[in-house]
mmCIF file of C-alpha atoms in Angstrom:
data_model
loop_
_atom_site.group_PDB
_atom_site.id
_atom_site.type_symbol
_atom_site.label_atom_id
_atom_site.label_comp_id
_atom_site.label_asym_id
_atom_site.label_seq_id
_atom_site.Cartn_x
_atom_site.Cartn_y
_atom_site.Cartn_z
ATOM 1 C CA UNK X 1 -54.717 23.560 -11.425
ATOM 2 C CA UNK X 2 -51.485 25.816 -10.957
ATOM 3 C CA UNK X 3 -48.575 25.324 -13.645
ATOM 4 C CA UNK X 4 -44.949 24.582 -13.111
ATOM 5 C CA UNK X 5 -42.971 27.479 -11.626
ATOM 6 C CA UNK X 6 -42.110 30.422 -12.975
ATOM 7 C CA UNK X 7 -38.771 29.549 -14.609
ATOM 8 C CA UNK X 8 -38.820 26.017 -14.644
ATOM 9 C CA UNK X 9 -37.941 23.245 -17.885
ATOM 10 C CA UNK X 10 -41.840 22.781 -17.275
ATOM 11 C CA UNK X 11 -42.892 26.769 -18.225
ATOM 12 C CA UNK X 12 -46.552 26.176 -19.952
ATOM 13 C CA UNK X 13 -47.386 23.274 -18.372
ATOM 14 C CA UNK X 14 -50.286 22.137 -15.969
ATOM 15 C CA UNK X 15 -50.046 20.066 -12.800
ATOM 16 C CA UNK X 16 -52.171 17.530 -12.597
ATOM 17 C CA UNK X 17 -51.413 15.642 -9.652
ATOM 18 C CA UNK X 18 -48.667 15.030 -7.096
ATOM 19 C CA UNK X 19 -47.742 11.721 -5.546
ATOM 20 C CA UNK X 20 -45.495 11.038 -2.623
ATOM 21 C CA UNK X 21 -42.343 10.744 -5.472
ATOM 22 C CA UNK X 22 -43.370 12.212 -8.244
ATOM 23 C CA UNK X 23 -45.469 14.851 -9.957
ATOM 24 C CA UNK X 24 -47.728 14.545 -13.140
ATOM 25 C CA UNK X 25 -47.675 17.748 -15.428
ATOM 26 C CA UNK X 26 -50.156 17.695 -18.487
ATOM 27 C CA UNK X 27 -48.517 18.900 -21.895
ATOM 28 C CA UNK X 28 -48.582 18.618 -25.645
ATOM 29 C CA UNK X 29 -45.857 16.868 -27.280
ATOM 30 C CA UNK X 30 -45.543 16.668 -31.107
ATOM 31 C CA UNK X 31 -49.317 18.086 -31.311
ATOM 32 C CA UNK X 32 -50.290 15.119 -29.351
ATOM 33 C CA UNK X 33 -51.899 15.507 -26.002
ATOM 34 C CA UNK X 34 -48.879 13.809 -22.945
ATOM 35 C CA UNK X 35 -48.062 13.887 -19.530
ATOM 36 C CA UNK X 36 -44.746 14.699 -17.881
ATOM 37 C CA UNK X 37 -44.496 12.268 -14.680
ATOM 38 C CA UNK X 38 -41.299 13.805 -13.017
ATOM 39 C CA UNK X 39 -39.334 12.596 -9.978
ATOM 40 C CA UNK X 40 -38.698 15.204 -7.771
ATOM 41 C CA UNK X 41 -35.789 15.282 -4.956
ATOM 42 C CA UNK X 42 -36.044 14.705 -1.563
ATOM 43 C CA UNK X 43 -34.541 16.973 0.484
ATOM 44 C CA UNK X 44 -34.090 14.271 3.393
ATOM 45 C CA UNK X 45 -32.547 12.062 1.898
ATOM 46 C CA UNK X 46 -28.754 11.536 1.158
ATOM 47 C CA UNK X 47 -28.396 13.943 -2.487
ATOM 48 C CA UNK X 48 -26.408 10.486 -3.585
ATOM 49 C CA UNK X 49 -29.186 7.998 -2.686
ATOM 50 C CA UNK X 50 -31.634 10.360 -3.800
ATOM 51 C CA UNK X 51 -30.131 10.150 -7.617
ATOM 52 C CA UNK X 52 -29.886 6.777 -7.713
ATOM 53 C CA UNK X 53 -33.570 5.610 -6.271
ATOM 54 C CA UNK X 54 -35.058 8.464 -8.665
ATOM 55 C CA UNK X 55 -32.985 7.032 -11.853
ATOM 56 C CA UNK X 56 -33.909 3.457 -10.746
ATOM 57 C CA UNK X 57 -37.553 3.974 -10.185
ATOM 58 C CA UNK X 58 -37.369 5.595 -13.876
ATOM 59 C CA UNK X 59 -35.767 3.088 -15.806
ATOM 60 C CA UNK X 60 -37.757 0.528 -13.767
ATOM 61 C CA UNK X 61 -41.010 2.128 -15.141
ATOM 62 C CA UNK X 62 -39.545 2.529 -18.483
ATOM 63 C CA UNK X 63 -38.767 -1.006 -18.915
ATOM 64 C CA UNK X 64 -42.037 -2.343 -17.602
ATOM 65 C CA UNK X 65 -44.052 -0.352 -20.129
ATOM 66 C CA UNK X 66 -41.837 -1.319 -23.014
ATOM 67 C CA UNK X 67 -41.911 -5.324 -21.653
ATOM 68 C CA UNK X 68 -45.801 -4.635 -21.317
ATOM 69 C CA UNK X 69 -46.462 -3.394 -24.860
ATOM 70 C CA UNK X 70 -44.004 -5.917 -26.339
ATOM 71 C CA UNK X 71 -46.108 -8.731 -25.109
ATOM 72 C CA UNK X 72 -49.239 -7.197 -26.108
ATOM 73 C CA UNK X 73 -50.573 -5.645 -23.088
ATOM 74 C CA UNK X 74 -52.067 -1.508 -23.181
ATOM 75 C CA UNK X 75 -49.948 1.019 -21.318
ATOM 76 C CA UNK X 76 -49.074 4.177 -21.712
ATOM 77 C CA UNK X 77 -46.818 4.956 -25.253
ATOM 78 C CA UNK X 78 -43.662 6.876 -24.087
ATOM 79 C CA UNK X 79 -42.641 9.467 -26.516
ATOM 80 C CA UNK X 80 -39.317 10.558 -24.540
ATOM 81 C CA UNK X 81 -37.273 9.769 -21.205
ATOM 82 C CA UNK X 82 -34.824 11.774 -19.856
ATOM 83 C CA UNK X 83 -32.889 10.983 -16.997
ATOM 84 C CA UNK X 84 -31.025 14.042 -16.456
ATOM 85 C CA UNK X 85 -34.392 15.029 -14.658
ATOM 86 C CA UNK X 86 -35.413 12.059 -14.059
ATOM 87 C CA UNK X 87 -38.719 12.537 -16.132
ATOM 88 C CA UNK X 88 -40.707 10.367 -18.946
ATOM 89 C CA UNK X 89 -43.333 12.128 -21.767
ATOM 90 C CA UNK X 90 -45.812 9.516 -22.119
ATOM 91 C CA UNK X 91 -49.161 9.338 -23.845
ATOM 92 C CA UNK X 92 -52.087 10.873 -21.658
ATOM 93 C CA UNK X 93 -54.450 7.661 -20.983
ATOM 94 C CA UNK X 94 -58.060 9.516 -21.540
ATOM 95 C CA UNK X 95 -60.498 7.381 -19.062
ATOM 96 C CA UNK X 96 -61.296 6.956 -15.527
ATOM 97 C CA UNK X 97 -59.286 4.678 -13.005
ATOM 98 C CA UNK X 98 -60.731 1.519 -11.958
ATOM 99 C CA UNK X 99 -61.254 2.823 -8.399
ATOM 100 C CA UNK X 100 -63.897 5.815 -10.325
ATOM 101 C CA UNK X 101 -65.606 3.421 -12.479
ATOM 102 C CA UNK X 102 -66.394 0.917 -9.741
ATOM 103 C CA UNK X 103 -67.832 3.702 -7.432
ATOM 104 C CA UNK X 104 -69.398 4.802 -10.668
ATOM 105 C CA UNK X 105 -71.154 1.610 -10.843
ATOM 106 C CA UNK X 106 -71.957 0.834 -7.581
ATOM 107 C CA UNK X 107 -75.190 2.439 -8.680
ATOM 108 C CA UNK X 108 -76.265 0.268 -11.289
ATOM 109 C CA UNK X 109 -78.449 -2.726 -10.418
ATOM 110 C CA UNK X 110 -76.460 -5.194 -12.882
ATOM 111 C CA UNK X 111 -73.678 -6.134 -12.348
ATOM 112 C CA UNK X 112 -72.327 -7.218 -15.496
ATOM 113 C CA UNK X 113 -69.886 -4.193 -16.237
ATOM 114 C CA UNK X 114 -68.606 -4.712 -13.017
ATOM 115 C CA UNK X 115 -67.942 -8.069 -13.497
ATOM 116 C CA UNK X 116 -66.361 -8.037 -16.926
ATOM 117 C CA UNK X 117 -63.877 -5.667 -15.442
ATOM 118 C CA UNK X 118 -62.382 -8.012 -13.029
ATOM 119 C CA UNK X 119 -62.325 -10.612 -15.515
ATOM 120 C CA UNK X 120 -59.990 -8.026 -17.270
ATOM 121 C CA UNK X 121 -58.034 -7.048 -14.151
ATOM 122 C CA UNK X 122 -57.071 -10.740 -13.244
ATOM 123 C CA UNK X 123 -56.440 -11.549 -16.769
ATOM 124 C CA UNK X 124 -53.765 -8.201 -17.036
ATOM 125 C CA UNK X 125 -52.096 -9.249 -14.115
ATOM 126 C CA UNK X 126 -51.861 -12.766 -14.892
ATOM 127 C CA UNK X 127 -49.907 -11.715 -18.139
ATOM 128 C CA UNK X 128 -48.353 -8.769 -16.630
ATOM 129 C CA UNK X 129 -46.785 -12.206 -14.198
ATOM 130 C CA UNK X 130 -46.470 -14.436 -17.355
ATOM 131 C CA UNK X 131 -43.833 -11.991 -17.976
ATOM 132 C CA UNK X 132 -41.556 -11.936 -15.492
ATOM 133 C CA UNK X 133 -42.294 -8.472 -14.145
ATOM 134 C CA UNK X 134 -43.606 -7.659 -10.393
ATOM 135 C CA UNK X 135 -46.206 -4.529 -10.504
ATOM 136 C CA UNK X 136 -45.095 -3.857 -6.711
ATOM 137 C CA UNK X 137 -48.047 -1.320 -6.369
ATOM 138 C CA UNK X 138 -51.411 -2.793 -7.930
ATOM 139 C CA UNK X 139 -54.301 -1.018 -7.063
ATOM 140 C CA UNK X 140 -57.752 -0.068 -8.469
ATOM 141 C CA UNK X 141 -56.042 3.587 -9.067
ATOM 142 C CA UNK X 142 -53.403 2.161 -10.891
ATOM 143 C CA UNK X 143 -55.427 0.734 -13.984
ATOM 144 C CA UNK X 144 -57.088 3.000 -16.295
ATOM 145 C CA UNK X 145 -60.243 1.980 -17.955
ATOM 146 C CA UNK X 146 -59.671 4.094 -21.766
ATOM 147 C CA UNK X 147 -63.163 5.653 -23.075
ATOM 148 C CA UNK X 148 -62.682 3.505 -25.816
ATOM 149 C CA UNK X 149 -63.245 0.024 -23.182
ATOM 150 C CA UNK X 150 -59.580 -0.860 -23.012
ATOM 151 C CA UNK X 151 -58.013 -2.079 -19.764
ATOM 152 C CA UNK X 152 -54.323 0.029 -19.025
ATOM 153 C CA UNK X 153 -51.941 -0.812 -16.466
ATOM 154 C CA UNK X 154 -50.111 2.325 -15.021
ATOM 155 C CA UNK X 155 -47.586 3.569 -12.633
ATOM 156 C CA UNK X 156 -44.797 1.290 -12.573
ATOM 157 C CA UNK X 157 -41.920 2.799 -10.434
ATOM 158 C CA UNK X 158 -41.610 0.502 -7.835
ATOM 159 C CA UNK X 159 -41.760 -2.640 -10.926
ATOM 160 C CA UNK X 160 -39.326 -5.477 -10.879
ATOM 161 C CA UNK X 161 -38.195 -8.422 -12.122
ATOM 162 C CA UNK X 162 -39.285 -11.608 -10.447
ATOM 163 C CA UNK X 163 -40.714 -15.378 -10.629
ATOM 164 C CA UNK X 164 -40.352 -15.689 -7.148
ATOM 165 C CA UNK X 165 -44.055 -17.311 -5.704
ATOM 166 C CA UNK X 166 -44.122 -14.969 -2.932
ATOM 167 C CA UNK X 167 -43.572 -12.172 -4.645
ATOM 168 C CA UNK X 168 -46.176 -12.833 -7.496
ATOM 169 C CA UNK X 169 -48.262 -13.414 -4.326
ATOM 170 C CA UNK X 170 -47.766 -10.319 -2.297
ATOM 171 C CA UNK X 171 -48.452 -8.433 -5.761
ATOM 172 C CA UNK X 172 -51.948 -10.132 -5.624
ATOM 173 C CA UNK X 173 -52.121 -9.262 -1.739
ATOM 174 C CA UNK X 174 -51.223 -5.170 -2.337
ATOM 175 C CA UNK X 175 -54.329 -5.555 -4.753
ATOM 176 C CA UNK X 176 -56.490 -7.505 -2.382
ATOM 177 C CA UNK X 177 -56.186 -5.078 0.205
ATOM 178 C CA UNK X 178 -56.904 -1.916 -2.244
ATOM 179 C CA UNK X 179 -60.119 -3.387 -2.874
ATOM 180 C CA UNK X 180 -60.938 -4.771 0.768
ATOM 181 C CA UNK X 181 -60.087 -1.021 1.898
ATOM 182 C CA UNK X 182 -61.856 1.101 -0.927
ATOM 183 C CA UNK X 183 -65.025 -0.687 -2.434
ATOM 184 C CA UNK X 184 -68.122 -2.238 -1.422
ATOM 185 C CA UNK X 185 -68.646 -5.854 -2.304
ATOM 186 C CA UNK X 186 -64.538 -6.110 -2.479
ATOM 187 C CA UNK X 187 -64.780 -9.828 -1.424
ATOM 188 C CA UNK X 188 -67.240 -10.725 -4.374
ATOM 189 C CA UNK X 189 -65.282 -8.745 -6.866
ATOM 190 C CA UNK X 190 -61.718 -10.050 -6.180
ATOM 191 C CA UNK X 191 -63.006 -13.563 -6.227
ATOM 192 C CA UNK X 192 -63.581 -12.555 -9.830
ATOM 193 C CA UNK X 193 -60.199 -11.333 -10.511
ATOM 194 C CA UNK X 194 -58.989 -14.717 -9.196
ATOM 195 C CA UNK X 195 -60.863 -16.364 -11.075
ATOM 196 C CA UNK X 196 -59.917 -14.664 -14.285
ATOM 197 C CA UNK X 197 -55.811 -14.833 -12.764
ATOM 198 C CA UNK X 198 -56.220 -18.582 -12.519
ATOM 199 C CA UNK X 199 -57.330 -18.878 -15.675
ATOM 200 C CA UNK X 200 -53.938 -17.224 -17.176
ATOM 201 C CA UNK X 201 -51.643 -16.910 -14.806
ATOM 202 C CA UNK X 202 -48.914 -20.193 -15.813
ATOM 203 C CA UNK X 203 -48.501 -20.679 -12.099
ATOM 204 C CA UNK X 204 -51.685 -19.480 -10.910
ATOM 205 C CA UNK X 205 -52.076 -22.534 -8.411
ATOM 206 C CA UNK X 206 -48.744 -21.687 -6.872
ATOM 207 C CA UNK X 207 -49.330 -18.101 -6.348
ATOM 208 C CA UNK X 208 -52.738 -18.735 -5.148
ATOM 209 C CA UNK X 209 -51.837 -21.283 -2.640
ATOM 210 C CA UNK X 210 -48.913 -18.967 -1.265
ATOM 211 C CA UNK X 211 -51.910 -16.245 -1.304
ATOM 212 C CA UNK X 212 -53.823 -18.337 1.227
ATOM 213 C CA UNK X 213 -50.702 -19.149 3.382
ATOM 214 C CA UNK X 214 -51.239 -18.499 7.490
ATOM 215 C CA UNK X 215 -47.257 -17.968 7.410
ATOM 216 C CA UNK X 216 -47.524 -15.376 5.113
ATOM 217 C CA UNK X 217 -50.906 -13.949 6.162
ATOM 218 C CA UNK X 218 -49.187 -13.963 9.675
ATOM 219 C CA UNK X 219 -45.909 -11.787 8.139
ATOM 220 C CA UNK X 220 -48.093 -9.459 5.992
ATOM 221 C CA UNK X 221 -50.600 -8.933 8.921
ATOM 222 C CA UNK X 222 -47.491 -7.885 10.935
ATOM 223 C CA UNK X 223 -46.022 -5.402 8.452
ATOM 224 C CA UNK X 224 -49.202 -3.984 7.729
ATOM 225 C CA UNK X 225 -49.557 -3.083 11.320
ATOM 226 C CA UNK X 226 -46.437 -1.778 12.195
ATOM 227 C CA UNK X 227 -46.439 0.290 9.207
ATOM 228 C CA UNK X 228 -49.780 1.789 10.046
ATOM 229 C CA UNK X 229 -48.120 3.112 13.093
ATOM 230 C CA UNK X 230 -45.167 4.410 11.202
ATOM 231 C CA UNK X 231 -42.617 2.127 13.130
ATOM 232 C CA UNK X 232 -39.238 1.585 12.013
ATOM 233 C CA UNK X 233 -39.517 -1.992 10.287
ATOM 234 C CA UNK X 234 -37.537 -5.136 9.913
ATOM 235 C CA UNK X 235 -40.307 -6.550 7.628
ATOM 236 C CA UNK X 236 -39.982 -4.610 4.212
ATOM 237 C CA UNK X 237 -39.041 -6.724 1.547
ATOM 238 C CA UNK X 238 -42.147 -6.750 -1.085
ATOM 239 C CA UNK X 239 -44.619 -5.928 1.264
ATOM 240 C CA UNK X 240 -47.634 -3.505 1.542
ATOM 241 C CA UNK X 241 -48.336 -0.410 3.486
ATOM 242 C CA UNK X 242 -51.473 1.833 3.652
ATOM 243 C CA UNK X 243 -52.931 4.709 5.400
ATOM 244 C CA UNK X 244 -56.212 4.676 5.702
ATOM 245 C CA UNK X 245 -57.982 6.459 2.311
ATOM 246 C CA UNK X 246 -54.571 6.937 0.700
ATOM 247 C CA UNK X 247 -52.415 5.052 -1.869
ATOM 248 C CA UNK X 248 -51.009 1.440 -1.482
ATOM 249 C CA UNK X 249 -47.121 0.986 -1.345
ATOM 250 C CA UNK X 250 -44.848 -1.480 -1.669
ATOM 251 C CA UNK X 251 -40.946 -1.007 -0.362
ATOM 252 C CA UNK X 252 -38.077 -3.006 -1.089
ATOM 253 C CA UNK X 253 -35.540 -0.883 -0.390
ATOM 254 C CA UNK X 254 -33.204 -0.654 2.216
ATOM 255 C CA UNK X 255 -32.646 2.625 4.227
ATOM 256 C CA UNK X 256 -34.771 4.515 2.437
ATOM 257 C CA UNK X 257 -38.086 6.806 3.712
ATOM 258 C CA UNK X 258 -41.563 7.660 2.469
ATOM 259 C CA UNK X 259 -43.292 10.380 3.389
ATOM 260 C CA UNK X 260 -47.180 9.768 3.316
ATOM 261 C CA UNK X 261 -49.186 13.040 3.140
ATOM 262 C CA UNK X 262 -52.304 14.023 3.697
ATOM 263 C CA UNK X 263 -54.685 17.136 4.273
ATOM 264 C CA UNK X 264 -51.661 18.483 6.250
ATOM 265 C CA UNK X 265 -51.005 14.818 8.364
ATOM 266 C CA UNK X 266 -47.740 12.892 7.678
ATOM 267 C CA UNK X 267 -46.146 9.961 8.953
ATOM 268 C CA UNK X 268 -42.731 8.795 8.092
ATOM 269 C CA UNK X 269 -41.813 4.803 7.465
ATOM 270 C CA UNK X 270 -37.556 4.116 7.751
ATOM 271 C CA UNK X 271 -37.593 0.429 6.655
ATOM 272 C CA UNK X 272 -34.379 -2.173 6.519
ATOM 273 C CA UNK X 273 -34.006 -5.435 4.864
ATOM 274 C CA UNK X 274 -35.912 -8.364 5.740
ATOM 275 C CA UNK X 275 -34.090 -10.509 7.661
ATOM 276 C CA UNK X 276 -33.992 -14.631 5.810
ATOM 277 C CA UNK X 277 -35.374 -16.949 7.726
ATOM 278 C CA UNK X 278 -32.698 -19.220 8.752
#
C-alpha cells in the first residue's frame, strides 16, 4: 500500500489501513516491528472541537490499554504517545481478527476452535467490565487472535469509564449485533460468549437481564434505525450504529459528526444528547 506523503513526520512509512478517524501506518520502532494509529483532522468540524475529541479519543485509548495490561489482560504494548499529533506507536499485533478466523473456520466440520474462541471473547469482556472500563465499539474486528493463540482486545478510542448496567449492556449489544450482521451461526456463537461473560463478569446477571430488556430493545431498535437512515438523532448516548458491511460505532458525544465511507457512498450522522427520562 502507498506510504505517508511526501514530506510528512510519517516519511518511510506504510499505510495500512484508514478508518473513519484515524489512520494506521506500519513502522519499525527501536528495531521492533509497530504501528502508528494517527488521528487525523476533520475539516468539518469546528478546528477547536476537532483538538479536543482527537486528544480525548487518544488518551481514552491510552488509558484503556494501560488499565487492560495492568489487570492482566493482552493488548497492544505502547512504546510512545504523542499528543501534539495526536498519534500512539504501539506494538504490531501479528494475527488475524476474530471476524477472519471465524470465516476461516466456517469451513471446518468441528467446531471446537470456534467454540473455544467465544469462551475467550466473553471471558475478555467480562474482565475488560470487571474493570471499570466501557469498550464502546466491540466487534469481531476489534479482537485479534495472535499466531501464538492469544486473545487481544484492540481499538479503544471511543473507551470509557463506567459501572453503569446499561452501559455494560449496550457494550454487549454493539457486539451482538457485529456478529448477528457478519457471521453465520451468530446466534449459536454469542450464546457462547454469554455463557463464558456470565461466568466472569461480577454482575453478569444484571447486565444480562438489562440485555434482554423490551425497554431497551425498544430504544436500541429505534436508534439503530434512524441511524441507518442517517437522521439527525436525539437517541445517542452509548448506543450503536451500522451500515450495512461496515464497522460498528458507538457515539456519546454531543454535536459531533461521523462520516461513514464506503466504495465512494457516505452518509453523515449529527447526533445530540439523550434526553433523561423524566
Amino acid at each position: 500500500m502507498a506510504g505517508a506523503p511526501s514530506g510528512s513526520w510519517l516519511d518511510g512509512t506504510e499505510l495500512v489501513r484508514q478508518g473513519a478517524e484515524a489512520r494506521i501506518f506500519r513502522t519499525e520502532y527501536l528495531g521492533r516491528s509497530a504501528l502508528i494509529k494517527e488521528r487525523f483532522s476533520k475539516g468539518y468540524r469546528h478546528p477547536e472541537l476537532d483538538r479536543r475529541i482527537r486528544h480525548r479519543r487518544t488518551l481514552a485509548e491510552v488509558r484503556a490499554i494501560t488499565k487492560c495490561r495492568k489487570q492482566g489482560l493482552d493488548a497492544p504494548v505502547i512504546f510512545h504517545v504523542d499528543f501534539k499529533r495526536y498519534a500512539i506507536v504501539m506494538e504490531e499485533i501479528k494475527g488475524l481478527t476474530v471476524r477472519d478466523t471465524l470465516f476461516k473456520l466456517e469451513s471446518q466440520p468441528d467446531d471446537t476452535q470456534a467454540a473455544k474462541l467465544m469462551k475467550h471473547i466473553g471471558t475478555s469482556t467480562a474482565k475488560f467490565h470487571n474493570c471499570g472500563m466501557i469498550h464502546g465499539d466491540l466487534t469481531t474486528s476489534n479482537f485479534i487472535v495472535r499466531d501464538s493463540g492469544e486473545l487481544v482486545m484492540i481499538d479503544f478510542g471511543l473507551s470509557f469509564i463506567s459501572k453503569d448496567i446499561e452501559d455494560l449492556a449496550v457494550d454487549l449489544y454493539v457486539l451482538e449485533r457485529a456478529f448477528l450482521s457478519t457471521h453465520p451461526r451468530s446466534e449459536e456463537l454469542f450464546k457462547k460468549v454469554l455463557n463464558a461473560y456470565h461466568a466472569t463478569c461480577r454482575v453478569a446477571s444484571k447486565v444480562l437481564n438489562k440485555l434482554n430488556d423490551d425497554e431497551l430493545v425498544d430504544e436500541r431498535e429505534t436508534w439503530w434505525d434512524s441511524a441507518a437512515t442517517g437522521t439527525t438523532l436525539r437517541y445517542a448516548y452509548s448506543c450503536a450504529t451500522s451500515i450495512p458491511s461496515q464497522r460498528t460505532y458507538v457515539v456519546r458525544h454531543v454535536h459531533d459528526t461521523y462520516t461513514y465511507g464506503h466504495e465512494g457512498h457516505e452518509q453523515r450522522v449529527i447526533v445530540a444528547e439523550k434526553q433523561k427520562q423524566k
